[in-house]
């Protein structure tokens, strides 16, 4: 108070004692003036208390992050704004914690000095009042965030129920202190909870699918039993027509076709005849196969070649065992398509072939192709995770520096080393996965480089022969009689041919 009013601290203390003295303060002021002054003092103290709580919450929230300038974010409170970005809010809250509440001019100058916002003209042009208003909003959000984190930590630790019991027994019981978890621990807990929810939902869906399949199997068994009873009641087997496929054997044919994969029509017909006999000619069986199924390649289902797919109107004829078999086959093809390596066949000689991977799985789980390599030069050596990080981040670091300092290699390397040391382990794992990918790329390039070039020479010789033969000029009209008297000779591709001159008209 003394610096604000421009008085000595001893004078302020003496005035405060005199003001609160009932025999002196109340006598010098009227009752209305005294009450109004007391209300203003209480409002000011309340405001100071709120500011202190906000500063404490901001300090606590910032302390939960290893690098708040890069990692700070809100987990339970929504502070998204149409004007301010997450990076701007992160830096504003860190500067508010650094310079203290109310020092908005210092925050404004920090924005102007920061290289991160050198081209952020909107943030640099904001007035001090707007910067301070946004900082106050963020500090209040930090207070709410700490309150929710504390409540969640108490519930997880079981301290919430203990406080309820103690408060019911004693109203003046102290509040139990709970240590707040770090942001990494909170993030890991949220990720673990999400994975558990997904796994639980997957198990529920699998249970429902199994229940539906068991119901289908039970219905099919009942239908088979009814068909068997109807045959016995009619007094024997029905004589099948020589031109129509029997309807009672259609489910068996559909199941065989569904499991046949890429087999031919005749192979499927022979398999059906070997298991169920030949009620009709094979020509009728082949025609029925083409009626109930299509042989096509469905890329969305992971097909590598054309396979048989039963038409939707005949899917009800498939048994539960066949449906499960088809589902497992489809999942296996899709998994192989996602996680398997693409292969490219190259000729090593006239007899054998070698398969070389053309890509590998990246850190995101997607297939990433290797860069093209012809094998003429020695392949580029594989790089470590730190080297790959420096290669991918060096341009960004240089852009953040002043133009005069961008060519100082020691400074840039020092910043890169500091960023690598301060990087969380999760981000380092991403670069380590890129290191594994680059190692696979080097192995692929080395295999191509060591491959004998015999097949390549054969291919080049074939191309040379084709090009030389293609250079032979066409025979002109009217030359048949002249050339018929001359002996015919076989053209040699290695010799050069004479191109006749154009006749004058």
mmCIF file with all atom_site columns, N, CA and C in Angstrom, residues 261-305:
data_model
loop_
_atom_site.group_PDB
_atom_site.id
_atom_site.type_symbol
_atom_site.label_atom_id
_atom_site.label_alt_id
_atom_site.label_comp_id
_atom_site.label_asym_id
_atom_site.label_entity_id
_atom_site.label_seq_id
_atom_site.pdbx_PDB_ins_code
_atom_site.Cartn_x
_atom_site.Cartn_y
_atom_site.Cartn_z
_atom_site.occupancy
_atom_site.B_iso_or_equiv
_atom_site.pdbx_formal_charge
_atom_site.auth_seq_id
_atom_site.auth_comp_id
_atom_site.auth_asym_id
_atom_site.auth_atom_id
_atom_site.pdbx_PDB_model_num
ATOM 1   N N  . UNK A 1 261 ? -12.064 -69.548 -53.198 1.00 0.00 ? 261 UNK A N  1
ATOM 2   C CA . UNK A 1 261 ? -11.031 -68.558 -53.476 1.00 0.00 ? 261 UNK A CA 1
ATOM 3   C C  . UNK A 1 261 ? -10.960 -68.232 -54.955 1.00 0.00 ? 261 UNK A C  1
ATOM 4   N N  . UNK A 1 262 ? -9.806  -68.440 -55.566 1.00 0.00 ? 262 UNK A N  1
ATOM 5   C CA . UNK A 1 262 ? -9.589  -68.078 -56.971 1.00 0.00 ? 262 UNK A CA 1
ATOM 6   C C  . UNK A 1 262 ? -9.606  -69.294 -57.899 1.00 0.00 ? 262 UNK A C  1
ATOM 7   N N  . UNK A 1 263 ? -10.185 -70.415 -57.481 1.00 0.00 ? 263 UNK A N  1
ATOM 8   C CA . UNK A 1 263 ? -10.224 -71.612 -58.313 1.00 0.00 ? 263 UNK A CA 1
ATOM 9   C C  . UNK A 1 263 ? -11.123 -71.395 -59.534 1.00 0.00 ? 263 UNK A C  1
ATOM 10  N N  . UNK A 1 264 ? -10.948 -72.248 -60.516 1.00 0.00 ? 264 UNK A N  1
ATOM 11  C CA . UNK A 1 264 ? -11.765 -72.179 -61.702 1.00 0.00 ? 264 UNK A CA 1
ATOM 12  C C  . UNK A 1 264 ? -13.117 -72.833 -61.505 1.00 0.00 ? 264 UNK A C  1
ATOM 13  N N  . UNK A 1 265 ? -14.024 -72.574 -62.472 1.00 0.00 ? 265 UNK A N  1
ATOM 14  C CA . UNK A 1 265 ? -15.383 -73.112 -62.358 1.00 0.00 ? 265 UNK A CA 1
ATOM 15  C C  . UNK A 1 265 ? -15.364 -74.640 -62.402 1.00 0.00 ? 265 UNK A C  1
ATOM 16  N N  . UNK A 1 266 ? -14.555 -75.209 -63.265 1.00 0.00 ? 266 UNK A N  1
ATOM 17  C CA . UNK A 1 266 ? -14.510 -76.663 -63.393 1.00 0.00 ? 266 UNK A CA 1
ATOM 18  C C  . UNK A 1 266 ? -13.934 -77.320 -62.147 1.00 0.00 ? 266 UNK A C  1
ATOM 19  N N  . UNK A 1 267 ? -12.931 -76.672 -61.513 1.00 0.00 ? 267 UNK A N  1
ATOM 20  C CA . UNK A 1 267 ? -12.359 -77.223 -60.282 1.00 0.00 ? 267 UNK A CA 1
ATOM 21  C C  . UNK A 1 267 ? -13.389 -77.230 -59.160 1.00 0.00 ? 267 UNK A C  1
ATOM 22  N N  . UNK A 1 268 ? -14.202 -76.167 -59.075 1.00 0.00 ? 268 UNK A N  1
ATOM 23  C CA . UNK A 1 268 ? -15.259 -76.130 -58.060 1.00 0.00 ? 268 UNK A CA 1
ATOM 24  C C  . UNK A 1 268 ? -16.306 -77.198 -58.347 1.00 0.00 ? 268 UNK A C  1
ATOM 25  N N  . UNK A 1 269 ? -16.653 -77.365 -59.612 1.00 0.00 ? 269 UNK A N  1
ATOM 26  C CA . UNK A 1 269 ? -17.636 -78.390 -59.983 1.00 0.00 ? 269 UNK A CA 1
ATOM 27  C C  . UNK A 1 269 ? -17.137 -79.787 -59.634 1.00 0.00 ? 269 UNK A C  1
ATOM 28  N N  . UNK A 1 270 ? -15.866 -80.065 -59.893 1.00 0.00 ? 270 UNK A N  1
ATOM 29  C CA . UNK A 1 270 ? -15.306 -81.382 -59.549 1.00 0.00 ? 270 UNK A CA 1
ATOM 30  C C  . UNK A 1 270 ? -15.317 -81.619 -58.051 1.00 0.00 ? 270 UNK A C  1
ATOM 31  N N  . UNK A 1 271 ? -15.006 -80.562 -57.260 1.00 0.00 ? 271 UNK A N  1
ATOM 32  C CA . UNK A 1 271 ? -15.039 -80.695 -55.793 1.00 0.00 ? 271 UNK A CA 1
ATOM 33  C C  . UNK A 1 271 ? -16.441 -80.989 -55.309 1.00 0.00 ? 271 UNK A C  1
ATOM 34  N N  . UNK A 1 272 ? -17.435 -80.320 -55.891 1.00 0.00 ? 272 UNK A N  1
ATOM 35  C CA . UNK A 1 272 ? -18.827 -80.573 -55.496 1.00 0.00 ? 272 UNK A CA 1
ATOM 36  C C  . UNK A 1 272 ? -19.239 -82.007 -55.847 1.00 0.00 ? 272 UNK A C  1
ATOM 37  N N  . UNK A 1 273 ? -18.861 -82.456 -57.026 1.00 0.00 ? 273 UNK A N  1
ATOM 38  C CA . UNK A 1 273 ? -19.232 -83.812 -57.454 1.00 0.00 ? 273 UNK A CA 1
ATOM 39  C C  . UNK A 1 273 ? -18.569 -84.860 -56.579 1.00 0.00 ? 273 UNK A C  1
ATOM 40  N N  . UNK A 1 274 ? -17.302 -84.619 -56.163 1.00 0.00 ? 274 UNK A N  1
ATOM 41  C CA . UNK A 1 274 ? -16.605 -85.593 -55.317 1.00 0.00 ? 274 UNK A CA 1
ATOM 42  C C  . UNK A 1 274 ? -17.231 -85.715 -53.943 1.00 0.00 ? 274 UNK A C  1
ATOM 43  N N  . UNK A 1 275 ? -17.870 -84.652 -53.457 1.00 0.00 ? 275 UNK A N  1
ATOM 44  C CA . UNK A 1 275 ? -18.463 -84.688 -52.108 1.00 0.00 ? 275 UNK A CA 1
ATOM 45  C C  . UNK A 1 275 ? -19.934 -85.087 -52.125 1.00 0.00 ? 275 UNK A C  1
ATOM 46  N N  . UNK A 1 276 ? -20.687 -84.626 -53.120 1.00 0.00 ? 276 UNK A N  1
ATOM 47  C CA . UNK A 1 276 ? -22.138 -84.835 -53.099 1.00 0.00 ? 276 UNK A CA 1
ATOM 48  C C  . UNK A 1 276 ? -22.653 -85.606 -54.326 1.00 0.00 ? 276 UNK A C  1
ATOM 49  N N  . UNK A 1 277 ? -21.760 -86.160 -55.096 1.00 0.00 ? 277 UNK A N  1
ATOM 50  C CA . UNK A 1 277 ? -22.194 -86.886 -56.272 1.00 0.00 ? 277 UNK A CA 1
ATOM 51  C C  . UNK A 1 277 ? -22.516 -85.944 -57.433 1.00 0.00 ? 277 UNK A C  1
ATOM 52  N N  . UNK A 1 278 ? -23.069 -86.522 -58.513 1.00 0.00 ? 278 UNK A N  1
ATOM 53  C CA . UNK A 1 278 ? -23.394 -85.733 -59.701 1.00 0.00 ? 278 UNK A CA 1
ATOM 54  C C  . UNK A 1 278 ? -24.877 -85.851 -60.001 1.00 0.00 ? 278 UNK A C  1
ATOM 55  N N  . UNK A 1 279 ? -25.691 -85.023 -59.330 1.00 0.00 ? 279 UNK A N  1
ATOM 56  C CA . UNK A 1 279 ? -27.141 -85.090 -59.586 1.00 0.00 ? 279 UNK A CA 1
ATOM 57  C C  . UNK A 1 279 ? -27.509 -84.562 -60.963 1.00 0.00 ? 279 UNK A C  1
ATOM 58  N N  . UNK A 1 280 ? -26.733 -83.643 -61.505 1.00 0.00 ? 280 UNK A N  1
ATOM 59  C CA . UNK A 1 280 ? -26.988 -83.055 -62.825 1.00 0.00 ? 280 UNK A CA 1
ATOM 60  C C  . UNK A 1 280 ? -25.664 -83.010 -63.573 1.00 0.00 ? 280 UNK A C  1
ATOM 61  N N  . UNK A 1 281 ? -25.666 -82.772 -64.875 1.00 0.00 ? 281 UNK A N  1
ATOM 62  C CA . UNK A 1 281 ? -24.406 -82.656 -65.612 1.00 0.00 ? 281 UNK A CA 1
ATOM 63  C C  . UNK A 1 281 ? -23.549 -81.501 -65.093 1.00 0.00 ? 281 UNK A C  1
ATOM 64  N N  . UNK A 1 282 ? -22.254 -81.612 -65.314 1.00 0.00 ? 282 UNK A N  1
ATOM 65  C CA . UNK A 1 282 ? -21.335 -80.583 -64.841 1.00 0.00 ? 282 UNK A CA 1
ATOM 66  C C  . UNK A 1 282 ? -21.583 -79.234 -65.506 1.00 0.00 ? 282 UNK A C  1
ATOM 67  N N  . UNK A 1 283 ? -22.125 -79.265 -66.724 1.00 0.00 ? 283 UNK A N  1
ATOM 68  C CA . UNK A 1 283 ? -22.429 -78.004 -67.398 1.00 0.00 ? 283 UNK A CA 1
ATOM 69  C C  . UNK A 1 283 ? -23.483 -77.221 -66.622 1.00 0.00 ? 283 UNK A C  1
ATOM 70  N N  . UNK A 1 284 ? -24.461 -77.916 -66.052 1.00 0.00 ? 284 UNK A N  1
ATOM 71  C CA . UNK A 1 284 ? -25.500 -77.267 -65.252 1.00 0.00 ? 284 UNK A CA 1
ATOM 72  C C  . UNK A 1 284 ? -24.908 -76.738 -63.945 1.00 0.00 ? 284 UNK A C  1
ATOM 73  N N  . UNK A 1 285 ? -23.996 -77.533 -63.356 1.00 0.00 ? 285 UNK A N  1
ATOM 74  C CA . UNK A 1 285 ? -23.359 -77.098 -62.102 1.00 0.00 ? 285 UNK A CA 1
ATOM 75  C C  . UNK A 1 285 ? -22.539 -75.827 -62.347 1.00 0.00 ? 285 UNK A C  1
ATOM 76  N N  . UNK A 1 286 ? -21.782 -75.786 -63.445 1.00 0.00 ? 286 UNK A N  1
ATOM 77  C CA . UNK A 1 286 ? -20.964 -74.600 -63.747 1.00 0.00 ? 286 UNK A CA 1
ATOM 78  C C  . UNK A 1 286 ? -21.841 -73.378 -63.986 1.00 0.00 ? 286 UNK A C  1
ATOM 79  N N  . UNK A 1 287 ? -22.972 -73.587 -64.683 1.00 0.00 ? 287 UNK A N  1
ATOM 80  C CA . UNK A 1 287 ? -23.880 -72.462 -64.917 1.00 0.00 ? 287 UNK A CA 1
ATOM 81  C C  . UNK A 1 287 ? -24.473 -71.945 -63.607 1.00 0.00 ? 287 UNK A C  1
ATOM 82  N N  . UNK A 1 288 ? -24.772 -72.868 -62.676 1.00 0.00 ? 288 UNK A N  1
ATOM 83  C CA . UNK A 1 288 ? -25.339 -72.448 -61.388 1.00 0.00 ? 288 UNK A CA 1
ATOM 84  C C  . UNK A 1 288 ? -24.301 -71.702 -60.556 1.00 0.00 ? 288 UNK A C  1
ATOM 85  N N  . UNK A 1 289 ? -23.041 -72.115 -60.655 1.00 0.00 ? 289 UNK A N  1
ATOM 86  C CA . UNK A 1 289 ? -21.974 -71.415 -59.921 1.00 0.00 ? 289 UNK A CA 1
ATOM 87  C C  . UNK A 1 289 ? -21.879 -69.965 -60.373 1.00 0.00 ? 289 UNK A C  1
ATOM 88  N N  . UNK A 1 290 ? -21.957 -69.758 -61.697 1.00 0.00 ? 290 UNK A N  1
ATOM 89  C CA . UNK A 1 290 ? -21.879 -68.392 -62.208 1.00 0.00 ? 290 UNK A CA 1
ATOM 90  C C  . UNK A 1 290 ? -23.130 -67.590 -61.903 1.00 0.00 ? 290 UNK A C  1
ATOM 91  N N  . UNK A 1 291 ? -24.250 -68.275 -61.609 1.00 0.00 ? 291 UNK A N  1
ATOM 92  C CA . UNK A 1 291 ? -25.478 -67.572 -61.247 1.00 0.00 ? 291 UNK A CA 1
ATOM 93  C C  . UNK A 1 291 ? -25.454 -67.074 -59.808 1.00 0.00 ? 291 UNK A C  1
ATOM 94  N N  . UNK A 1 292 ? -24.842 -67.830 -58.906 1.00 0.00 ? 292 UNK A N  1
ATOM 95  C CA . UNK A 1 292 ? -24.908 -67.476 -57.476 1.00 0.00 ? 292 UNK A CA 1
ATOM 96  C C  . UNK A 1 292 ? -23.682 -66.703 -56.994 1.00 0.00 ? 292 UNK A C  1
ATOM 97  N N  . UNK A 1 293 ? -22.650 -66.543 -57.831 1.00 0.00 ? 293 UNK A N  1
ATOM 98  C CA . UNK A 1 293 ? -21.426 -65.867 -57.380 1.00 0.00 ? 293 UNK A CA 1
ATOM 99  C C  . UNK A 1 293 ? -20.762 -65.155 -58.556 1.00 0.00 ? 293 UNK A C  1
ATOM 100 N N  . UNK A 1 294 ? -19.955 -64.177 -58.228 1.00 0.00 ? 294 UNK A N  1
ATOM 101 C CA . UNK A 1 294 ? -19.153 -63.438 -59.200 1.00 0.00 ? 294 UNK A CA 1
ATOM 102 C C  . UNK A 1 294 ? -17.678 -63.574 -58.835 1.00 0.00 ? 294 UNK A C  1
ATOM 103 N N  . UNK A 1 295 ? -16.859 -63.743 -59.837 1.00 0.00 ? 295 UNK A N  1
ATOM 104 C CA . UNK A 1 295 ? -15.415 -63.793 -59.622 1.00 0.00 ? 295 UNK A CA 1
ATOM 105 C C  . UNK A 1 295 ? -14.836 -62.429 -59.976 1.00 0.00 ? 295 UNK A C  1
ATOM 106 N N  . UNK A 1 296 ? -14.426 -61.690 -58.948 1.00 0.00 ? 296 UNK A N  1
ATOM 107 C CA . UNK A 1 296 ? -13.923 -60.334 -59.149 1.00 0.00 ? 296 UNK A CA 1
ATOM 108 C C  . UNK A 1 296 ? -12.895 -60.008 -58.075 1.00 0.00 ? 296 UNK A C  1
ATOM 109 N N  . UNK A 1 297 ? -12.153 -58.937 -58.326 1.00 0.00 ? 297 UNK A N  1
ATOM 110 C CA . UNK A 1 297 ? -11.109 -58.469 -57.410 1.00 0.00 ? 297 UNK A CA 1
ATOM 111 C C  . UNK A 1 297 ? -11.608 -57.223 -56.692 1.00 0.00 ? 297 UNK A C  1
ATOM 112 N N  . UNK A 1 298 ? -11.804 -57.325 -55.390 1.00 0.00 ? 298 UNK A N  1
ATOM 113 C CA . UNK A 1 298 ? -12.279 -56.203 -54.573 1.00 0.00 ? 298 UNK A CA 1
ATOM 114 C C  . UNK A 1 298 ? -11.113 -55.678 -53.740 1.00 0.00 ? 298 UNK A C  1
ATOM 115 N N  . UNK A 1 299 ? -10.600 -54.528 -54.152 1.00 0.00 ? 299 UNK A N  1
ATOM 116 C CA . UNK A 1 299 ? -9.448  -53.955 -53.450 1.00 0.00 ? 299 UNK A CA 1
ATOM 117 C C  . UNK A 1 299 ? -9.793  -53.518 -52.040 1.00 0.00 ? 299 UNK A C  1
ATOM 118 N N  . UNK A 1 300 ? -11.034 -53.067 -51.830 1.00 0.00 ? 300 UNK A N  1
ATOM 119 C CA . UNK A 1 300 ? -11.415 -52.621 -50.489 1.00 0.00 ? 300 UNK A CA 1
ATOM 120 C C  . UNK A 1 300 ? -11.426 -53.757 -49.483 1.00 0.00 ? 300 UNK A C  1
ATOM 121 N N  . UNK A 1 301 ? -11.518 -55.008 -49.953 1.00 0.00 ? 301 UNK A N  1
ATOM 122 C CA . UNK A 1 301 ? -11.485 -56.172 -49.070 1.00 0.00 ? 301 UNK A CA 1
ATOM 123 C C  . UNK A 1 301 ? -10.125 -56.848 -49.043 1.00 0.00 ? 301 UNK A C  1
ATOM 124 N N  . UNK A 1 302 ? -9.125  -56.217 -49.677 1.00 0.00 ? 302 UNK A N  1
ATOM 125 C CA . UNK A 1 302 ? -7.764  -56.733 -49.643 1.00 0.00 ? 302 UNK A CA 1
ATOM 126 C C  . UNK A 1 302 ? -7.475  -57.838 -50.643 1.00 0.00 ? 302 UNK A C  1
ATOM 127 N N  . UNK A 1 303 ? -8.298  -57.999 -51.666 1.00 0.00 ? 303 UNK A N  1
ATOM 128 C CA . UNK A 1 303 ? -8.062  -59.056 -52.657 1.00 0.00 ? 303 UNK A CA 1
ATOM 129 C C  . UNK A 1 303 ? -6.841  -58.722 -53.500 1.00 0.00 ? 303 UNK A C  1
ATOM 130 N N  . UNK A 1 304 ? -5.947  -59.688 -53.640 1.00 0.00 ? 304 UNK A N  1
ATOM 131 C CA . UNK A 1 304 ? -4.780  -59.523 -54.504 1.00 0.00 ? 304 UNK A CA 1
ATOM 132 C C  . UNK A 1 304 ? -5.034  -60.080 -55.896 1.00 0.00 ? 304 UNK A C  1
ATOM 133 N N  . UNK A 1 305 ? -6.077  -60.869 -56.051 1.00 0.00 ? 305 UNK A N  1
ATOM 134 C CA . UNK A 1 305 ? -6.457  -61.433 -57.350 1.00 0.00 ? 305 UNK A CA 1
ATOM 135 C C  . UNK A 1 305 ? -7.974  -61.609 -57.359 1.00 0.00 ? 305 UNK A C  1
#
